[in-house]
Coordinates of C-alpha atoms in Angstrom, one line a residue:
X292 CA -33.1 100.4 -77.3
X293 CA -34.6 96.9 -77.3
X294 CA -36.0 95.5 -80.3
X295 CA -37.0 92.4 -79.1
X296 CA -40.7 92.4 -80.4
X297 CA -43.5 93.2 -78.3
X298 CA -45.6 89.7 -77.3
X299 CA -42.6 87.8 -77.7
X300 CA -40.8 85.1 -75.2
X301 CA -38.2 86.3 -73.9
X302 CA -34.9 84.9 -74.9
X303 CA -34.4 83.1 -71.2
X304 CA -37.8 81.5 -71.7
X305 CA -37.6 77.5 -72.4
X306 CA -39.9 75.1 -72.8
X307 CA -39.2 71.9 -70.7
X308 CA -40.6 68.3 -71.4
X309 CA -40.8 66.9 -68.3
X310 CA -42.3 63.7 -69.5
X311 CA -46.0 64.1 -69.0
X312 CA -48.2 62.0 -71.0
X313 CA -51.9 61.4 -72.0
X314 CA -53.4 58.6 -70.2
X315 CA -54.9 56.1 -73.1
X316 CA -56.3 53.4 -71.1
X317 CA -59.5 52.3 -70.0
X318 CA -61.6 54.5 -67.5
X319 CA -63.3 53.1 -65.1
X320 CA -65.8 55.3 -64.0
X321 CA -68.4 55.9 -60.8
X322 CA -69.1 52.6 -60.3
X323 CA -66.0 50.9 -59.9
X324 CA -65.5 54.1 -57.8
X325 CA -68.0 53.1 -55.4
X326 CA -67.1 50.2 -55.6
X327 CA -63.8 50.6 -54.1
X328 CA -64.6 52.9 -51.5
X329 CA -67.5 50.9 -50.5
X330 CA -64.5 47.9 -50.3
X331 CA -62.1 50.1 -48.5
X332 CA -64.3 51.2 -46.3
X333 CA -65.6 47.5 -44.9
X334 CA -62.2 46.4 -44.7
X335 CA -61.1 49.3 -42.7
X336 CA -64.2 48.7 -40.3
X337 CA -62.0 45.3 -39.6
X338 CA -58.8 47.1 -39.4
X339 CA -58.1 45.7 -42.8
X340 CA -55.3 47.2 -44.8
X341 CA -54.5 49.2 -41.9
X342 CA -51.6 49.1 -38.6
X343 CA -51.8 46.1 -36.6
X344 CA -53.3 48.2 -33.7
X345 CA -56.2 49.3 -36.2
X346 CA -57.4 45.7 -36.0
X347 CA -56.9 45.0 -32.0
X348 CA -60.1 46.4 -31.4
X349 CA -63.1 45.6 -34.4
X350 CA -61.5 41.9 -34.2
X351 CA -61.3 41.1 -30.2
X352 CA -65.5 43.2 -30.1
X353 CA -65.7 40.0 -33.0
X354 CA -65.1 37.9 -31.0
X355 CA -66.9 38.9 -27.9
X356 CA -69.4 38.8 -30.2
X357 CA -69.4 35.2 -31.1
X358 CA -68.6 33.5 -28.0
X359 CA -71.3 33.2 -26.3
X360 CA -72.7 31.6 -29.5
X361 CA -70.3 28.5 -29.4
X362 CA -70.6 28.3 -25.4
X363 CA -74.1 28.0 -26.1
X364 CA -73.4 24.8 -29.7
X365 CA -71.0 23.2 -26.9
X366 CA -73.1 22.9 -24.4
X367 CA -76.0 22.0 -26.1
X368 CA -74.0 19.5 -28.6
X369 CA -72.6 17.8 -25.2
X370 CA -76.3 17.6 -23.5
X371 CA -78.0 16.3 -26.3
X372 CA -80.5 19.3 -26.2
X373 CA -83.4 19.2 -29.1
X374 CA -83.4 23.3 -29.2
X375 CA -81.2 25.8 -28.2
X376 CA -82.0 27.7 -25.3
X377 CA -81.3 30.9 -27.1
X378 CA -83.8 32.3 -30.0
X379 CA -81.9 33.6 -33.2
X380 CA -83.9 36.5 -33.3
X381 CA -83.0 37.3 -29.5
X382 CA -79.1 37.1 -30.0
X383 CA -78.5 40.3 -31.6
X384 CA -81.0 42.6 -29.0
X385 CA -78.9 40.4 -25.6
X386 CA -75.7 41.6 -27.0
X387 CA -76.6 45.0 -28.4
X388 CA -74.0 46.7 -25.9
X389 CA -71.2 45.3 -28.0
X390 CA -72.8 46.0 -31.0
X391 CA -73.4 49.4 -30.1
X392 CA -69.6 49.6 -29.2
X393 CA -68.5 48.4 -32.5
X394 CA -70.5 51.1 -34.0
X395 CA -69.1 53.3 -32.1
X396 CA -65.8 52.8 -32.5
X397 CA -65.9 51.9 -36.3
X398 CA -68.7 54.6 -38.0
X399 CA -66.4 57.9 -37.0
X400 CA -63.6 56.0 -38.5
X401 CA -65.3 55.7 -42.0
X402 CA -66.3 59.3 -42.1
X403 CA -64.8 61.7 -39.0
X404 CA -61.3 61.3 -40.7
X405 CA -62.6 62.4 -44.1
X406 CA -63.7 65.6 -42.2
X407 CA -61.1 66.2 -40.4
X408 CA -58.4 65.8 -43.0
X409 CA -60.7 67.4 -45.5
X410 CA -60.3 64.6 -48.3
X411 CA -64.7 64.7 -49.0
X412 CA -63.3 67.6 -51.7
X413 CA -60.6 65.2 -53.4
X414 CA -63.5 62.4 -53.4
X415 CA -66.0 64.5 -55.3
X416 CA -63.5 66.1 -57.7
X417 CA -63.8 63.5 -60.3
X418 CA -65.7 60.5 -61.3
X419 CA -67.5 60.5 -57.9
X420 CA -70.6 62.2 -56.7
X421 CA -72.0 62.7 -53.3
X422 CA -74.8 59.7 -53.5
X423 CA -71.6 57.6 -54.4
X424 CA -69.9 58.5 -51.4
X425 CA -73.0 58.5 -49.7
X426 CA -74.4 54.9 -50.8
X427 CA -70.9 53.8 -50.5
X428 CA -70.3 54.8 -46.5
X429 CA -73.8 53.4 -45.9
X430 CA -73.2 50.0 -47.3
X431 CA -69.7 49.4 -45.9
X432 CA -71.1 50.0 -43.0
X433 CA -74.3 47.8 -42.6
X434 CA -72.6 45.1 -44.2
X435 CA -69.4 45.4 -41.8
X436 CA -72.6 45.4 -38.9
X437 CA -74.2 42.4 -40.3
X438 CA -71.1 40.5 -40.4
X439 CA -70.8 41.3 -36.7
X440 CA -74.2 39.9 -35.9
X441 CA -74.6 37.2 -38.4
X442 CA -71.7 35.6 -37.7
X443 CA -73.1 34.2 -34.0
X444 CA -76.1 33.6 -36.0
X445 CA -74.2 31.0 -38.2
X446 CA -72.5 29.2 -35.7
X447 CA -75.8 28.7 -33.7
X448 CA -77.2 27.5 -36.7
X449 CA -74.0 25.1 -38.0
X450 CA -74.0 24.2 -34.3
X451 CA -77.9 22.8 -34.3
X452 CA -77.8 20.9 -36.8
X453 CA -74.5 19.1 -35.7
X454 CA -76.4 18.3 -32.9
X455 CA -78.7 16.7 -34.8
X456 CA -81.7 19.0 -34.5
X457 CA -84.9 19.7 -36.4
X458 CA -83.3 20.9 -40.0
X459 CA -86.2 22.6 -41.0
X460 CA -87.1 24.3 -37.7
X461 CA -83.4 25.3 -37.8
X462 CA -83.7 26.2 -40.7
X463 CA -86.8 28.4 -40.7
X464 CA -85.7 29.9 -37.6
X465 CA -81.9 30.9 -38.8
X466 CA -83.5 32.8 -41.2
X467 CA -85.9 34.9 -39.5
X468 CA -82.6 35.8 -37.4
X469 CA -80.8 37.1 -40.8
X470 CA -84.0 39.0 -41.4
X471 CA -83.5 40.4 -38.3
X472 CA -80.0 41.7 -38.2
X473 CA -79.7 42.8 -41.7
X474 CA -82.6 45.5 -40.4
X475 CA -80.9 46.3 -37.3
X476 CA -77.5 46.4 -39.6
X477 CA -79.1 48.9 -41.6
X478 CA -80.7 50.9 -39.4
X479 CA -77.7 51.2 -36.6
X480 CA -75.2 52.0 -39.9
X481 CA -77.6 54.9 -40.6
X482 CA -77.7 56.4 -36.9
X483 CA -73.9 55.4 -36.5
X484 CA -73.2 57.6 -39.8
X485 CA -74.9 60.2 -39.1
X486 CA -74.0 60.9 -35.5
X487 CA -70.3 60.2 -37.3
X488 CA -70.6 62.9 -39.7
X489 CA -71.8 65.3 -37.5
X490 CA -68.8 66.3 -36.3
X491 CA -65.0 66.1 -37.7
X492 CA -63.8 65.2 -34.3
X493 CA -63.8 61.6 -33.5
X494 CA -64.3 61.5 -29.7
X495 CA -67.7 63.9 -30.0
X496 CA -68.8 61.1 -32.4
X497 CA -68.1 58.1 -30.4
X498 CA -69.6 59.6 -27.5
X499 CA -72.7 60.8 -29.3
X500 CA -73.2 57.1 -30.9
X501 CA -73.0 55.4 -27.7
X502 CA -75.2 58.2 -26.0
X503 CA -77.9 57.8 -28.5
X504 CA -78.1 53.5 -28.7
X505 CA -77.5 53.1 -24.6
X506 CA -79.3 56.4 -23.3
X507 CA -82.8 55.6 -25.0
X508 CA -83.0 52.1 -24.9
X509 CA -81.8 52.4 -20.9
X510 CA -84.7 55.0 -20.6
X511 CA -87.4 53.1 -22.7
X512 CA -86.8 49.9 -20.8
X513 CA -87.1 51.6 -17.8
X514 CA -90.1 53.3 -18.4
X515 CA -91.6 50.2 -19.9
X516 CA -90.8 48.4 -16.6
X517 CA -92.9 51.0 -14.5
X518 CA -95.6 50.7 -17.0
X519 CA -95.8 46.9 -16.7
X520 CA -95.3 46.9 -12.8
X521 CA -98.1 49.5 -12.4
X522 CA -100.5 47.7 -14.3
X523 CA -100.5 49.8 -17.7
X524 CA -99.2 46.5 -20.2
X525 CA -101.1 48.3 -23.0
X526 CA -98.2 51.1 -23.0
X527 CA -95.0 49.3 -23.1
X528 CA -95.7 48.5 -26.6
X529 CA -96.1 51.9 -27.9
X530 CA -93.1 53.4 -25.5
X531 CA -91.1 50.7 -27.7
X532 CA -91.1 53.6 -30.7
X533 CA -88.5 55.3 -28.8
X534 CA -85.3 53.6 -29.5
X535 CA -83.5 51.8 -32.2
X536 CA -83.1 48.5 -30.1
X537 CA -86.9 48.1 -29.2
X538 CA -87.4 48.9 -32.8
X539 CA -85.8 46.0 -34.4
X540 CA -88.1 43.8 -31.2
X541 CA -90.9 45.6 -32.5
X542 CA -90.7 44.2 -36.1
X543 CA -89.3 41.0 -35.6
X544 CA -91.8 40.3 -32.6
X545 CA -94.7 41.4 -35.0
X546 CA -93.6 40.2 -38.3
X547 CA -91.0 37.3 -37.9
X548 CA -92.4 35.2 -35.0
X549 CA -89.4 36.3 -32.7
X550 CA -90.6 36.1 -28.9
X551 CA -90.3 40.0 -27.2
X552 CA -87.5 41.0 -25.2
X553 CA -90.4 43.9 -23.5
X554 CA -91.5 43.5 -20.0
X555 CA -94.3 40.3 -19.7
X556 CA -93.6 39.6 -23.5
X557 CA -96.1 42.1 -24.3
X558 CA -94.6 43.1 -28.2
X559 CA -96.4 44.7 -30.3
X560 CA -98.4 42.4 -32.7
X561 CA -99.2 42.7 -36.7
X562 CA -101.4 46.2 -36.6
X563 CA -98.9 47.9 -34.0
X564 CA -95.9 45.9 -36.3
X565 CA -96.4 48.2 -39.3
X566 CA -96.5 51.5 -37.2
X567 CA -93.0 50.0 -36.1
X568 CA -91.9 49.0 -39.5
X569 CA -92.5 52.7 -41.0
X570 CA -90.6 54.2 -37.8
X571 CA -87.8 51.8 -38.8
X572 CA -88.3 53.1 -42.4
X573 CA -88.4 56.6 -42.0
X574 CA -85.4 56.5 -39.7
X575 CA -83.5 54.5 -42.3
X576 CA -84.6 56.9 -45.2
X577 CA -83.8 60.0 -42.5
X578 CA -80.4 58.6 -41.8
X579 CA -80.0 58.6 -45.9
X580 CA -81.4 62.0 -46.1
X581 CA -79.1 63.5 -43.6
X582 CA -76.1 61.9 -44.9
X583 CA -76.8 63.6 -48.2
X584 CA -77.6 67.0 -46.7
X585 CA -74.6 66.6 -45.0
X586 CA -72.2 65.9 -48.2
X587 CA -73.9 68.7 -50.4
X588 CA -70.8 70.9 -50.0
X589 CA -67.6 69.7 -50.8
X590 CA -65.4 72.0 -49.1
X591 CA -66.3 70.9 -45.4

C-alpha cells in the first residue's frame, strides 16, 4: 500500500535549471520594429543582406535604368547643348517597362515569401501590429521605387549643370521630376503590393504585376491612338484614367508643367488634373486599404 500522499510529486520528479533568465534590458518597442522591417525590407529589394545571386537582378534593372541618363550628360556635355533633349518628368513614363519589371520582380519578394512560409503570424505575435507591417512593406517599397527612378533623375541633373546650363531652369525642372516619381513610386508600390499579397506563390504575383502595369497602359495607348487618328482628341484625355502610367502623365502634365507623353500632346489640363489627382489618390488609399484587409488575420 503506498503512502505517498495524494497531490504530491512523485519521488522521480526533479526540477531542472536549465539557465533561463529574465531579460532586464531596454525594450524597444513598435517603432524600432517597423523600423527594421521597413530597413530589411529596402535592402532586400537590392538584394542587400542576401546571396550574391539575390542582387544579380534588382542591381543590373539599376542600371539599365540609369544609362540612358549618362548617354544622354555625355553627349550633351561633349556638344555643348544648352538643354537636354530629354524632360525630367518624361524619363520615368519612356522607361516604365523596366520599372515595371523591377516591381515585378522585387514586390512578391517583400511579401509572397511571408505567405508562403507563413512568418505574417511570428510578425504580429509581439510588439508588432498589422499597420506596422503594413506601413512598413509599403514604405520599403516606394522608397526602393524611387531610388530606381530618381537616380537617372540626379545624374541628368548633376550632368546639366556640368555642362554649364541654366542652374535655375535645372533646377526648377529636376524638381518637378522628383515630384513626379515619388507619386509614381508610391502608387506602383501600392499596385505591386497588393497584386504581391494576393497570392503566396511568387510566379502568380509576378505575372499578375506585369499583366496589370503592361496590359492597360498597352490598351489605353492604343485606344488613345484611334481616338486621336479618328478625330476624337477630346477623348484621349479622359481614356488616360485607365492605367497607372497615364496616371502619373495626367498629374504631372496638369499640375507640374511636364509636356504629355498622349497622342498630339493632348494631356489633360488643371480641371481634368484634379479628377486625375483623386484617381491617383484613391488608388493609393485602395492599395493601403487592401493591404490592411489583407493582413487582418494572422494565421494566413
Amino acid at each position: 500500500m503506498s503512502t505517498q500522499t495524494p497531490g504530491a510529486a512523485p519521488e522521480t520528479a526533479r526540477i531542472h535549471n536549465i539557465g533561463y533568465r529574465n531579460y532586464e534590458g531596454q525594450r524597444l518597442g513598435r517603432a524600432y520594429a517597423r523600423r527594421s522591417l521597413f530597413s530589411q525590407s529596402l535592402r532586400g529589394a537590392y538584394g542587400l543582406g542576401r546571396s550574391a545571386k539575390s542582387k544579380v537582378l534588382p542591381m543590373i534593372l539599376f542600371a539599365v535604368m540609369c544609362l540612358p541618363a549618362a548617354i544622354i550628360v555625355a553627349v550633351a556635355i561633349a556638344t555643348k547643348a544648352d538643354k537636354l533633349p530629354l524632360e525630367y518628368t518624361s524619363y520615368a513614363i519612356i522607361t516604365q517597362g523596366i520599372i515595371g519589371l523591377y516591381l515585378a520582380a522585387q514586390a512578391p519578394q517583400s511579401v509572397s515569401r511571408d505567405l508562403r512560409f507563413k512568418t505574417v503570424p511570428l510578425y504580429f505575435s509581439r510588439p508588432i501590429e498589422r499597420i506596422d507591417y503594413v506601413l512598413a512593406k509599403f514604405g520599403a517599397m516606394a522608397s526602393a521605387l524611387l531610388i530606381l527612378t530618381a537616380a537617372p533623375l540626379l545624374i541628368l541633373y548633376i550632368g546639366s549643370l556640368l555642362a554649364k546650363m541654366d542652374f535655375a531652369d535645372q533646377t526648377k525642372w529636376f524638381a518637378q521630376g522628383l515630384v513626379s516619381v515619388v507619386i509614381l513610386s508610391v502608387l506602383y508600390g501600392g499596385i505591386g503590393l497588393v497584386m504581391a499579397a494576393l497570392t503566396p506563390r511568387r510566379g502568380f504575383g509576378v505575372a499578375a504585376i506585369i499583366a496589370t502595369l503592361t496590359i492597360t497602359y498597352g490598351a489605353v495607348s492604343t485606344v488613345q491612338a484611334i481616338a486621336s487618328e479618328t478625330g476624337s482628341a477630346g477623348a484621349v484625355k479622359w481614356f488616360g484614367l485607365f492605367s497607372p502610367a497615364t496616371l502619373v502623365d495626367g498629374v504631372q502634365t496638369a499640375f507640374l508643367g511636364a509636356t504629355s507623353n498622349f497622342p498630339q500632346e493632348a494631356g489633360p489640363g488643371a480641371g481634368v488634373g484634379v479628377i486625375y489627382l483623386l484617381a491617383v489618390l484613391a488608388l493609393i488609399a485602395g492599395s493601403y486599404g487592401i493591404l490592411m484587409r489583407r493582413y487582418r488575420k494572422v494565421g494566413l
